[in-house]
mmCIF file of C-alpha atoms in Angstrom:
data_model
loop_
_atom_site.group_PDB
_atom_site.id
_atom_site.type_symbol
_atom_site.label_atom_id
_atom_site.label_comp_id
_atom_site.label_asym_id
_atom_site.label_seq_id
_atom_site.Cartn_x
_atom_site.Cartn_y
_atom_site.Cartn_z
ATOM 1 C CA UNK H 1 19.493 -19.033 10.459
ATOM 2 C CA UNK H 2 21.095 -15.917 12.227
ATOM 3 C CA UNK H 3 24.869 -15.419 13.034
ATOM 4 C CA UNK H 4 26.268 -12.123 14.138
ATOM 5 C CA UNK H 5 25.788 -9.840 11.134
ATOM 6 C CA UNK H 6 24.349 -12.369 8.716
ATOM 7 C CA UNK H 7 20.758 -13.734 8.153
ATOM 8 C CA UNK H 8 20.024 -16.642 5.845
ATOM 9 C CA UNK H 9 16.511 -17.542 5.152
ATOM 10 C CA UNK H 10 15.537 -20.554 2.781
ATOM 11 C CA UNK H 11 11.935 -22.122 2.111
ATOM 12 C CA UNK H 12 11.000 -24.783 -0.276
ATOM 13 C CA UNK H 13 7.544 -26.101 -1.078
ATOM 14 C CA UNK H 14 6.051 -29.039 -3.393
ATOM 15 C CA UNK H 15 2.543 -28.407 -4.735
ATOM 16 C CA UNK H 16 0.613 -31.413 -6.002
ATOM 17 C CA UNK H 17 -1.528 -30.450 -8.881
ATOM 18 C CA UNK H 18 -4.419 -32.394 -10.888
ATOM 19 C CA UNK H 19 -5.951 -31.033 -13.837
ATOM 20 C CA UNK H 20 -9.046 -32.874 -14.990
ATOM 21 C CA UNK H 21 -10.094 -31.861 -18.487
ATOM 22 C CA UNK H 22 -13.181 -33.366 -20.178
ATOM 23 C CA UNK H 23 -14.066 -32.296 -23.735
ATOM 24 C CA UNK H 24 -16.660 -33.463 -26.300
ATOM 25 C CA UNK H 25 -16.982 -32.186 -29.739
ATOM 26 C CA UNK H 26 -20.026 -32.589 -32.015
ATOM 27 C CA UNK H 27 -19.843 -35.771 -33.837
ATOM 28 C CA UNK H 28 -17.004 -37.169 -31.584
ATOM 29 C CA UNK H 29 -16.952 -39.311 -28.424
ATOM 30 C CA UNK H 30 -16.210 -37.520 -24.977
ATOM 31 C CA UNK H 31 -12.395 -37.151 -24.405
ATOM 32 C CA UNK H 32 -11.194 -37.193 -20.803
ATOM 33 C CA UNK H 33 -7.862 -36.537 -19.593
ATOM 34 C CA UNK H 34 -6.258 -36.229 -16.105
ATOM 35 C CA UNK H 35 -3.083 -34.414 -15.650
ATOM 36 C CA UNK H 36 -0.962 -34.970 -12.499
ATOM 37 C CA UNK H 37 2.212 -33.121 -11.643
ATOM 38 C CA UNK H 38 4.239 -31.759 -8.673
ATOM 39 C CA UNK H 39 5.320 -28.179 -8.955
ATOM 40 C CA UNK H 40 8.302 -27.096 -6.841
ATOM 41 C CA UNK H 41 9.076 -23.723 -5.437
ATOM 42 C CA UNK H 42 12.102 -22.641 -3.505
ATOM 43 C CA UNK H 43 13.677 -19.375 -2.348
ATOM 44 C CA UNK H 44 16.830 -18.261 -0.693
ATOM 45 C CA UNK H 45 17.697 -14.844 0.867
ATOM 46 C CA UNK H 46 20.859 -13.587 2.520
ATOM 47 C CA UNK H 47 21.172 -10.278 4.496
ATOM 48 C CA UNK H 48 24.311 -8.753 5.749
ATOM 49 C CA UNK H 49 23.709 -6.057 8.042
ATOM 50 C CA UNK H 50 27.015 -3.717 8.712
ATOM 51 C CA UNK H 51 26.360 -0.958 10.972
ATOM 52 C CA UNK H 52 23.975 1.486 8.720
ATOM 53 C CA UNK H 53 24.984 -0.577 5.597
ATOM 54 C CA UNK H 54 22.706 -3.463 4.687
ATOM 55 C CA UNK H 55 23.184 -6.018 1.661
ATOM 56 C CA UNK H 56 20.348 -8.381 0.509
ATOM 57 C CA UNK H 57 20.749 -11.302 -2.147
ATOM 58 C CA UNK H 58 18.001 -13.359 -3.101
ATOM 59 C CA UNK H 59 17.225 -16.246 -5.358
ATOM 60 C CA UNK H 60 13.448 -17.610 -6.036
ATOM 61 C CA UNK H 61 12.602 -20.371 -8.233
ATOM 62 C CA UNK H 62 8.981 -21.323 -9.103
ATOM 63 C CA UNK H 63 6.942 -23.628 -11.802
ATOM 64 C CA UNK H 64 3.661 -23.348 -13.107
ATOM 65 C CA UNK H 65 1.466 -25.514 -15.053
ATOM 66 C CA UNK H 66 -0.018 -24.498 -18.635
ATOM 67 C CA UNK H 67 -3.613 -23.089 -18.878
ATOM 68 C CA UNK H 68 -6.374 -25.787 -18.771
ATOM 69 C CA UNK H 69 -7.627 -24.546 -22.293
ATOM 70 C CA UNK H 70 -4.216 -25.478 -23.837
ATOM 71 C CA UNK H 71 -4.677 -28.926 -22.853
ATOM 72 C CA UNK H 72 -8.052 -29.409 -24.436
ATOM 73 C CA UNK H 73 -8.146 -32.281 -27.194
ATOM 74 C CA UNK H 74 -10.319 -30.484 -29.576
ATOM 75 C CA UNK H 75 -10.170 -28.378 -32.792
ATOM 76 C CA UNK H 76 -11.988 -24.950 -33.013
ATOM 77 C CA UNK H 77 -13.465 -24.667 -36.417
ATOM 78 C CA UNK H 78 -15.349 -21.265 -35.563
ATOM 79 C CA UNK H 79 -13.237 -19.496 -38.141
ATOM 80 C CA UNK H 80 -12.771 -21.847 -40.813
ATOM 81 C CA UNK H 81 -9.573 -20.296 -42.070
ATOM 82 C CA UNK H 82 -8.079 -19.968 -38.535
ATOM 83 C CA UNK H 83 -8.462 -23.408 -36.667
ATOM 84 C CA UNK H 84 -7.242 -23.635 -33.167
ATOM 85 C CA UNK H 85 -6.216 -26.864 -31.605
ATOM 86 C CA UNK H 86 -5.186 -28.096 -27.991
ATOM 87 C CA UNK H 87 -2.265 -30.160 -26.930
ATOM 88 C CA UNK H 88 -2.522 -33.228 -24.654
ATOM 89 C CA UNK H 89 0.946 -32.733 -23.299
ATOM 90 C CA UNK H 90 3.030 -29.448 -22.574
ATOM 91 C CA UNK H 91 6.049 -28.918 -20.339
ATOM 92 C CA UNK H 92 5.636 -26.871 -17.274
ATOM 93 C CA UNK H 93 7.054 -23.425 -17.302
ATOM 94 C CA UNK H 94 9.911 -22.227 -15.086
ATOM 95 C CA UNK H 95 10.880 -19.081 -13.632
ATOM 96 C CA UNK H 96 14.194 -18.101 -11.931
ATOM 97 C CA UNK H 97 14.379 -14.652 -10.118
ATOM 98 C CA UNK H 98 17.778 -13.084 -8.824
ATOM 99 C CA UNK H 99 17.378 -10.073 -6.378
ATOM 100 C CA UNK H 100 20.200 -7.960 -5.125
ATOM 101 C CA UNK H 101 19.726 -4.720 -2.788
ATOM 102 C CA UNK H 102 22.088 -2.334 -1.052
ATOM 103 C CA UNK H 103 21.251 0.201 1.470
ATOM 104 C CA UNK H 104 23.519 3.045 2.908
ATOM 105 C CA UNK H 105 22.816 5.146 5.795
ATOM 106 C CA UNK H 106 18.931 4.600 5.247
ATOM 107 C CA UNK H 107 19.267 7.297 2.607
ATOM 108 C CA UNK H 108 20.474 5.426 -0.380
ATOM 109 C CA UNK H 109 19.169 2.577 -2.051
ATOM 110 C CA UNK H 110 19.962 0.368 -5.157
ATOM 111 C CA UNK H 111 18.189 -2.692 -5.832
ATOM 112 C CA UNK H 112 18.428 -5.149 -8.988
ATOM 113 C CA UNK H 113 16.067 -7.633 -10.142
ATOM 114 C CA UNK H 114 16.587 -10.066 -13.137
ATOM 115 C CA UNK H 115 14.124 -12.672 -14.100
ATOM 116 C CA UNK H 116 14.571 -15.683 -16.632
ATOM 117 C CA UNK H 117 11.693 -17.720 -18.093
ATOM 118 C CA UNK H 118 11.788 -21.217 -19.387
ATOM 119 C CA UNK H 119 9.086 -23.126 -21.426
ATOM 120 C CA UNK H 120 6.790 -20.010 -21.754
ATOM 121 C CA UNK H 121 3.475 -20.916 -23.195
ATOM 122 C CA UNK H 122 2.780 -19.691 -26.629
ATOM 123 C CA UNK H 123 0.773 -20.563 -29.999
ATOM 124 C CA UNK H 124 2.529 -21.579 -33.130
ATOM 125 C CA UNK H 125 0.762 -21.167 -36.478
ATOM 126 C CA UNK H 126 1.257 -23.754 -39.145
ATOM 127 C CA UNK H 127 -0.099 -23.227 -42.745
ATOM 128 C CA UNK H 128 -1.670 -26.194 -44.391
ATOM 129 C CA UNK H 129 -1.510 -25.967 -48.141
ATOM 130 C CA UNK H 130 -4.143 -28.549 -48.801
ATOM 131 C CA UNK H 131 -6.897 -27.088 -46.943
ATOM 132 C CA UNK H 132 -5.513 -23.435 -46.892
ATOM 133 C CA UNK H 133 -6.181 -23.417 -43.210
ATOM 134 C CA UNK H 134 -4.060 -21.446 -40.538
ATOM 135 C CA UNK H 135 -3.858 -24.015 -37.712
ATOM 136 C CA UNK H 136 -2.820 -22.616 -34.140
ATOM 137 C CA UNK H 137 -1.143 -25.244 -31.801
ATOM 138 C CA UNK H 138 -0.010 -24.212 -28.098
ATOM 139 C CA UNK H 139 3.428 -24.891 -27.758
ATOM 140 C CA UNK H 140 6.219 -23.632 -25.310
ATOM 141 C CA UNK H 141 9.043 -21.307 -26.135
ATOM 142 C CA UNK H 142 12.473 -20.276 -24.289
ATOM 143 C CA UNK H 143 14.200 -17.034 -24.293
ATOM 144 C CA UNK H 144 12.132 -14.483 -22.370
ATOM 145 C CA UNK H 145 13.796 -12.411 -19.532
ATOM 146 C CA UNK H 146 13.603 -9.022 -18.026
ATOM 147 C CA UNK H 147 15.585 -6.807 -15.778
ATOM 148 C CA UNK H 148 14.723 -3.928 -13.600
ATOM 149 C CA UNK H 149 17.112 -1.595 -11.574
ATOM 150 C CA UNK H 150 16.027 1.160 -9.080
ATOM 151 C CA UNK H 151 17.750 3.909 -7.300
ATOM 152 C CA UNK H 152 16.239 5.898 -4.464
ATOM 153 C CA UNK H 153 18.232 8.773 -2.781
ATOM 154 C CA UNK H 154 16.693 11.118 -0.068
ATOM 155 C CA UNK H 155 18.684 14.428 0.517
ATOM 156 C CA UNK H 156 18.248 17.910 1.854
ATOM 157 C CA UNK H 157 18.341 21.374 -0.217
ATOM 158 C CA UNK H 158 17.392 24.595 0.732
ATOM 159 C CA UNK H 159 16.625 23.276 4.112
ATOM 160 C CA UNK H 160 13.977 20.874 2.757
ATOM 161 C CA UNK H 161 13.484 17.412 2.363
ATOM 162 C CA UNK H 162 13.610 15.722 -1.183
ATOM 163 C CA UNK H 163 13.309 12.258 -2.672
ATOM 164 C CA UNK H 164 15.137 11.257 -6.138
ATOM 165 C CA UNK H 165 14.044 8.102 -7.730
ATOM 166 C CA UNK H 166 15.334 6.698 -11.035
ATOM 167 C CA UNK H 167 14.611 3.148 -12.519
ATOM 168 C CA UNK H 168 15.369 1.494 -15.666
ATOM 169 C CA UNK H 169 13.500 -1.524 -17.092
ATOM 170 C CA UNK H 170 14.447 -3.825 -19.917
ATOM 171 C CA UNK H 171 12.423 -7.005 -21.123
ATOM 172 C CA UNK H 172 13.521 -9.406 -23.910
ATOM 173 C CA UNK H 173 10.311 -11.121 -25.095
ATOM 174 C CA UNK H 174 10.466 -13.984 -27.503
ATOM 175 C CA UNK H 175 7.278 -15.399 -29.032
ATOM 176 C CA UNK H 176 5.945 -16.956 -32.230
ATOM 177 C CA UNK H 177 4.606 -14.062 -34.408
ATOM 178 C CA UNK H 178 2.736 -14.055 -37.625
ATOM 179 C CA UNK H 179 3.540 -10.861 -39.742
ATOM 180 C CA UNK H 180 1.212 -9.294 -42.128
ATOM 181 C CA UNK H 181 1.225 -11.192 -45.385
ATOM 182 C CA UNK H 182 2.931 -14.469 -44.191
ATOM 183 C CA UNK H 183 1.517 -17.807 -43.879
ATOM 184 C CA UNK H 184 3.049 -19.345 -41.030
ATOM 185 C CA UNK H 185 4.435 -17.641 -37.652
ATOM 186 C CA UNK H 186 8.273 -17.672 -36.872
ATOM 187 C CA UNK H 187 9.999 -16.906 -33.632
ATOM 188 C CA UNK H 188 10.509 -13.134 -33.319
ATOM 189 C CA UNK H 189 11.989 -11.007 -30.425
ATOM 190 C CA UNK H 190 10.631 -7.783 -29.166
ATOM 191 C CA UNK H 191 12.612 -5.467 -26.593
ATOM 192 C CA UNK H 192 11.352 -2.862 -24.665
ATOM 193 C CA UNK H 193 13.426 -0.287 -22.777
ATOM 194 C CA UNK H 194 12.178 2.502 -20.417
ATOM 195 C CA UNK H 195 14.020 5.062 -18.239
ATOM 196 C CA UNK H 196 12.251 7.168 -15.576
ATOM 197 C CA UNK H 197 13.330 9.585 -13.124
ATOM 198 C CA UNK H 198 11.118 11.373 -10.569
ATOM 199 C CA UNK H 199 11.921 14.140 -8.056
ATOM 200 C CA UNK H 200 9.452 14.199 -5.053
ATOM 201 C CA UNK H 201 9.032 16.867 -2.255
ATOM 202 C CA UNK H 202 6.532 17.269 0.590
ATOM 203 C CA UNK H 203 6.038 19.752 3.547
ATOM 204 C CA UNK H 204 3.774 19.582 6.573
ATOM 205 C CA UNK H 205 2.804 21.436 9.605
ATOM 206 C CA UNK H 206 -0.040 22.522 11.627
ATOM 207 C CA UNK H 207 -1.971 24.504 8.762
ATOM 208 C CA UNK H 208 -0.821 22.875 5.591
ATOM 209 C CA UNK H 209 0.040 19.409 3.885
ATOM 210 C CA UNK H 210 1.583 19.662 0.564
ATOM 211 C CA UNK H 211 3.602 17.192 -1.695
ATOM 212 C CA UNK H 212 4.498 17.565 -5.372
ATOM 213 C CA UNK H 213 6.551 15.331 -7.625
ATOM 214 C CA UNK H 214 7.979 15.834 -11.298
ATOM 215 C CA UNK H 215 8.532 12.734 -13.566
ATOM 216 C CA UNK H 216 9.942 12.130 -16.881
ATOM 217 C CA UNK H 217 10.063 8.818 -18.655
ATOM 218 C CA UNK H 218 11.645 7.664 -22.114
ATOM 219 C CA UNK H 219 10.600 4.220 -23.776
ATOM 220 C CA UNK H 220 11.553 2.440 -26.779
ATOM 221 C CA UNK H 221 10.142 -0.793 -28.353
ATOM 222 C CA UNK H 222 12.049 -2.422 -30.958
ATOM 223 C CA UNK H 223 11.715 -5.839 -32.726
ATOM 224 C CA UNK H 224 9.946 -7.676 -35.435
ATOM 225 C CA UNK H 225 6.919 -5.191 -35.461
ATOM 226 C CA UNK H 226 8.536 -2.208 -33.923
ATOM 227 C CA UNK H 227 11.768 -1.546 -35.754
ATOM 228 C CA UNK H 228 10.639 1.884 -37.066
ATOM 229 C CA UNK H 229 9.063 3.252 -34.110
ATOM 230 C CA UNK H 230 10.515 6.225 -32.404
ATOM 231 C CA UNK H 231 11.521 6.816 -28.837
ATOM 232 C CA UNK H 232 8.524 8.335 -26.864
ATOM 233 C CA UNK H 233 8.422 10.346 -23.786
ATOM 234 C CA UNK H 234 6.133 10.913 -20.772
ATOM 235 C CA UNK H 235 6.256 14.123 -18.629
ATOM 236 C CA UNK H 236 4.170 14.432 -15.721
ATOM 237 C CA UNK H 237 3.748 16.873 -12.850
ATOM 238 C CA UNK H 238 1.579 16.156 -9.729
ATOM 239 C CA UNK H 239 0.787 18.500 -6.898
ATOM 240 C CA UNK H 240 -1.263 17.803 -3.876
ATOM 241 C CA UNK H 241 -2.397 20.613 -1.206
ATOM 242 C CA UNK H 242 -4.356 20.385 1.858
ATOM 243 C CA UNK H 243 -5.132 23.551 4.010
ATOM 244 C CA UNK H 244 -6.380 23.389 7.560
ATOM 245 C CA UNK H 245 -8.494 26.347 8.174
ATOM 246 C CA UNK H 246 -10.045 27.805 11.389
ATOM 247 C CA UNK H 247 -13.385 26.583 12.753
ATOM 248 C CA UNK H 248 -12.935 23.076 11.418
ATOM 249 C CA UNK H 249 -12.630 24.181 7.748
ATOM 250 C CA UNK H 250 -10.518 22.218 5.311
ATOM 251 C CA UNK H 251 -9.748 22.711 1.471
ATOM 252 C CA UNK H 252 -7.612 20.620 -0.453
ATOM 253 C CA UNK H 253 -6.924 20.345 -4.459
ATOM 254 C CA UNK H 254 -4.836 17.809 -6.605
ATOM 255 C CA UNK H 255 -3.695 18.829 -10.028
ATOM 256 C CA UNK H 256 -1.946 16.861 -12.619
ATOM 257 C CA UNK H 257 -0.222 18.200 -15.866
ATOM 258 C CA UNK H 258 0.968 15.619 -18.254
ATOM 259 C CA UNK H 259 2.628 15.841 -21.669
ATOM 260 C CA UNK H 260 3.611 12.948 -24.103
ATOM 261 C CA UNK H 261 5.797 13.250 -27.403
ATOM 262 C CA UNK H 262 7.060 10.804 -29.874
ATOM 263 C CA UNK H 263 3.902 8.631 -30.084
ATOM 264 C CA UNK H 264 2.760 7.475 -33.531
ATOM 265 C CA UNK H 265 -0.769 8.506 -32.625
ATOM 266 C CA UNK H 266 -1.070 12.200 -32.644
ATOM 267 C CA UNK H 267 -3.808 12.500 -30.035
ATOM 268 C CA UNK H 268 -1.327 10.764 -27.556
ATOM 269 C CA UNK H 269 1.027 13.783 -27.900
ATOM 270 C CA UNK H 270 -1.565 15.998 -26.581
ATOM 271 C CA UNK H 271 -1.205 17.703 -23.167
ATOM 272 C CA UNK H 272 -3.691 17.812 -20.513
ATOM 273 C CA UNK H 273 -4.241 19.451 -17.230
ATOM 274 C CA UNK H 274 -6.531 17.671 -14.624
ATOM 275 C CA UNK H 275 -7.797 19.600 -11.536
ATOM 276 C CA UNK H 276 -9.726 18.459 -8.536
ATOM 277 C CA UNK H 277 -10.942 20.541 -5.740
ATOM 278 C CA UNK H 278 -12.622 19.617 -2.507
ATOM 279 C CA UNK H 279 -14.219 21.672 0.334
ATOM 280 C CA UNK H 280 -14.989 20.194 3.597
ATOM 281 C CA UNK H 281 -16.512 21.352 7.070
ATOM 282 C CA UNK H 282 -16.444 19.288 10.183
ATOM 283 C CA UNK H 283 -18.782 19.920 13.166
ATOM 284 C CA UNK H 284 -20.338 18.031 16.167
ATOM 285 C CA UNK H 285 -17.185 17.181 17.538
ATOM 286 C CA UNK H 286 -15.706 16.500 14.225
ATOM 287 C CA UNK H 287 -18.177 13.467 13.854
ATOM 288 C CA UNK H 288 -20.249 15.015 11.256
ATOM 289 C CA UNK H 289 -18.811 16.146 7.734
ATOM 290 C CA UNK H 290 -20.179 18.167 4.924
ATOM 291 C CA UNK H 291 -18.022 17.851 1.855
ATOM 292 C CA UNK H 292 -18.334 19.391 -1.697
ATOM 293 C CA UNK H 293 -16.163 17.931 -4.519
ATOM 294 C CA UNK H 294 -15.378 19.460 -8.025
ATOM 295 C CA UNK H 295 -13.976 16.788 -10.313
ATOM 296 C CA UNK H 296 -12.098 17.651 -13.516
ATOM 297 C CA UNK H 297 -12.584 21.628 -13.457
ATOM 298 C CA UNK H 298 -11.247 21.978 -16.866
ATOM 299 C CA UNK H 299 -12.737 18.816 -18.544
ATOM 300 C CA UNK H 300 -9.537 17.470 -19.849
ATOM 301 C CA UNK H 301 -9.571 13.877 -18.359
ATOM 302 C CA UNK H 302 -8.872 11.491 -21.295
ATOM 303 C CA UNK H 303 -7.058 8.250 -21.649
ATOM 304 C CA UNK H 304 -5.989 6.524 -24.884
ATOM 305 C CA UNK H 305 -4.346 3.220 -24.818
ATOM 306 C CA UNK H 306 -2.922 1.603 -28.062
ATOM 307 C CA UNK H 307 -1.691 -1.997 -28.418
ATOM 308 C CA UNK H 308 -0.145 -3.568 -31.571
ATOM 309 C CA UNK H 309 -0.314 -7.387 -31.544
ATOM 310 C CA UNK H 310 0.785 -10.006 -34.015
ATOM 311 C CA UNK H 311 -1.711 -9.037 -36.843
ATOM 312 C CA UNK H 312 -4.255 -6.774 -34.944
ATOM 313 C CA UNK H 313 -4.151 -3.133 -33.709
ATOM 314 C CA UNK H 314 -6.167 -2.256 -30.971
ATOM 315 C CA UNK H 315 -7.249 1.353 -29.704
ATOM 316 C CA UNK H 316 -9.211 2.043 -26.452
ATOM 317 C CA UNK H 317 -10.033 5.707 -25.872
ATOM 318 C CA UNK H 318 -11.925 7.362 -22.862
ATOM 319 C CA UNK H 319 -12.842 10.886 -22.823
ATOM 320 C CA UNK H 320 -14.285 12.818 -20.080
ATOM 321 C CA UNK H 321 -15.530 15.983 -21.716
ATOM 322 C CA UNK H 322 -17.280 17.028 -18.558
ATOM 323 C CA UNK H 323 -16.775 18.012 -14.960
ATOM 324 C CA UNK H 324 -18.721 16.772 -11.971
ATOM 325 C CA UNK H 325 -19.817 18.265 -8.647
ATOM 326 C CA UNK H 326 -20.635 16.224 -5.774
ATOM 327 C CA UNK H 327 -22.011 16.965 -2.209
ATOM 328 C CA UNK H 328 -21.821 14.375 0.462
ATOM 329 C CA UNK H 329 -22.808 14.289 4.212
ATOM 330 C CA UNK H 330 -21.051 12.046 6.650
ATOM 331 C CA UNK H 331 -21.778 11.125 10.233
ATOM 332 C CA UNK H 332 -19.693 8.696 12.278
ATOM 333 C CA UNK H 333 -21.362 7.105 15.116
ATOM 334 C CA UNK H 334 -19.466 6.419 18.325
ATOM 335 C CA UNK H 335 -21.406 3.234 19.223
ATOM 336 C CA UNK H 336 -18.620 1.145 20.899
ATOM 337 C CA UNK H 337 -16.701 4.037 22.412
ATOM 338 C CA UNK H 338 -14.278 4.064 19.726
ATOM 339 C CA UNK H 339 -13.650 7.886 19.933
ATOM 340 C CA UNK H 340 -12.550 7.531 23.754
#
């Protein structure tokens, strides 16, 4: 629906879903279940255009069914002390999302997104005092939500074009968590906050294309398992440069310098400088290309990911203690006259 400066768009959908679950456990009869349900989805967006200023408001609603493995009517005894069971009935999850965006003169933009979740699937652990087993049963939980705010601004300084981007994210995650030493899981809350700012600049002409960006972010996670974790930061500097030389020669390189601080693992706080270089020659009317690449010139490519779950800690480390040279030849056939 459009009228003058207003535009309203609404959509709705109904999705029939049939889940057929058939399980058979040793020593028991085959169990067959059929779950039939209707999922509803709807969205409403409103846009107001006033000369060079635009305002957009939106709402989105959707439902999802639980995972099939949660509906299996079996008991997993692969670990005698930690038994997993299924649930024959679970409430479908619901998600509500609200969006708002403001654009001014095509150079300044602010957008906000808030999402609320209901009946989020989770697992609850119950301790059986007779058998000494920890029984994990699927269930649903409420209270999960997150918000995200983005700001983008284009401006000129020193006769050059720059872009400034800032974002703030906050998530409120509620789940059943089993702390170390406890017998049963309890409802716990984890909050994650992250603030990021980035400044970008690019230039281009007949001989050169260059871009660079500087980004810095601060993050903090707090809650049941993260109450003593400090604030950690991430600094990153990216540069990309391409030179168009005479006689169809090209040279480009990209460099990234990153530095972290405040992480519990010392290796995460080390800086790294990754440089990639490429030299290219085009001939035969630019249809053939000879290219030589040198990846990770200073051999500093590495990545470390650390995750803390309910009662486990996982570390995944990737180190590239070597550099690589690669030479390629390419020829583009003009079989169907695409070059005309």
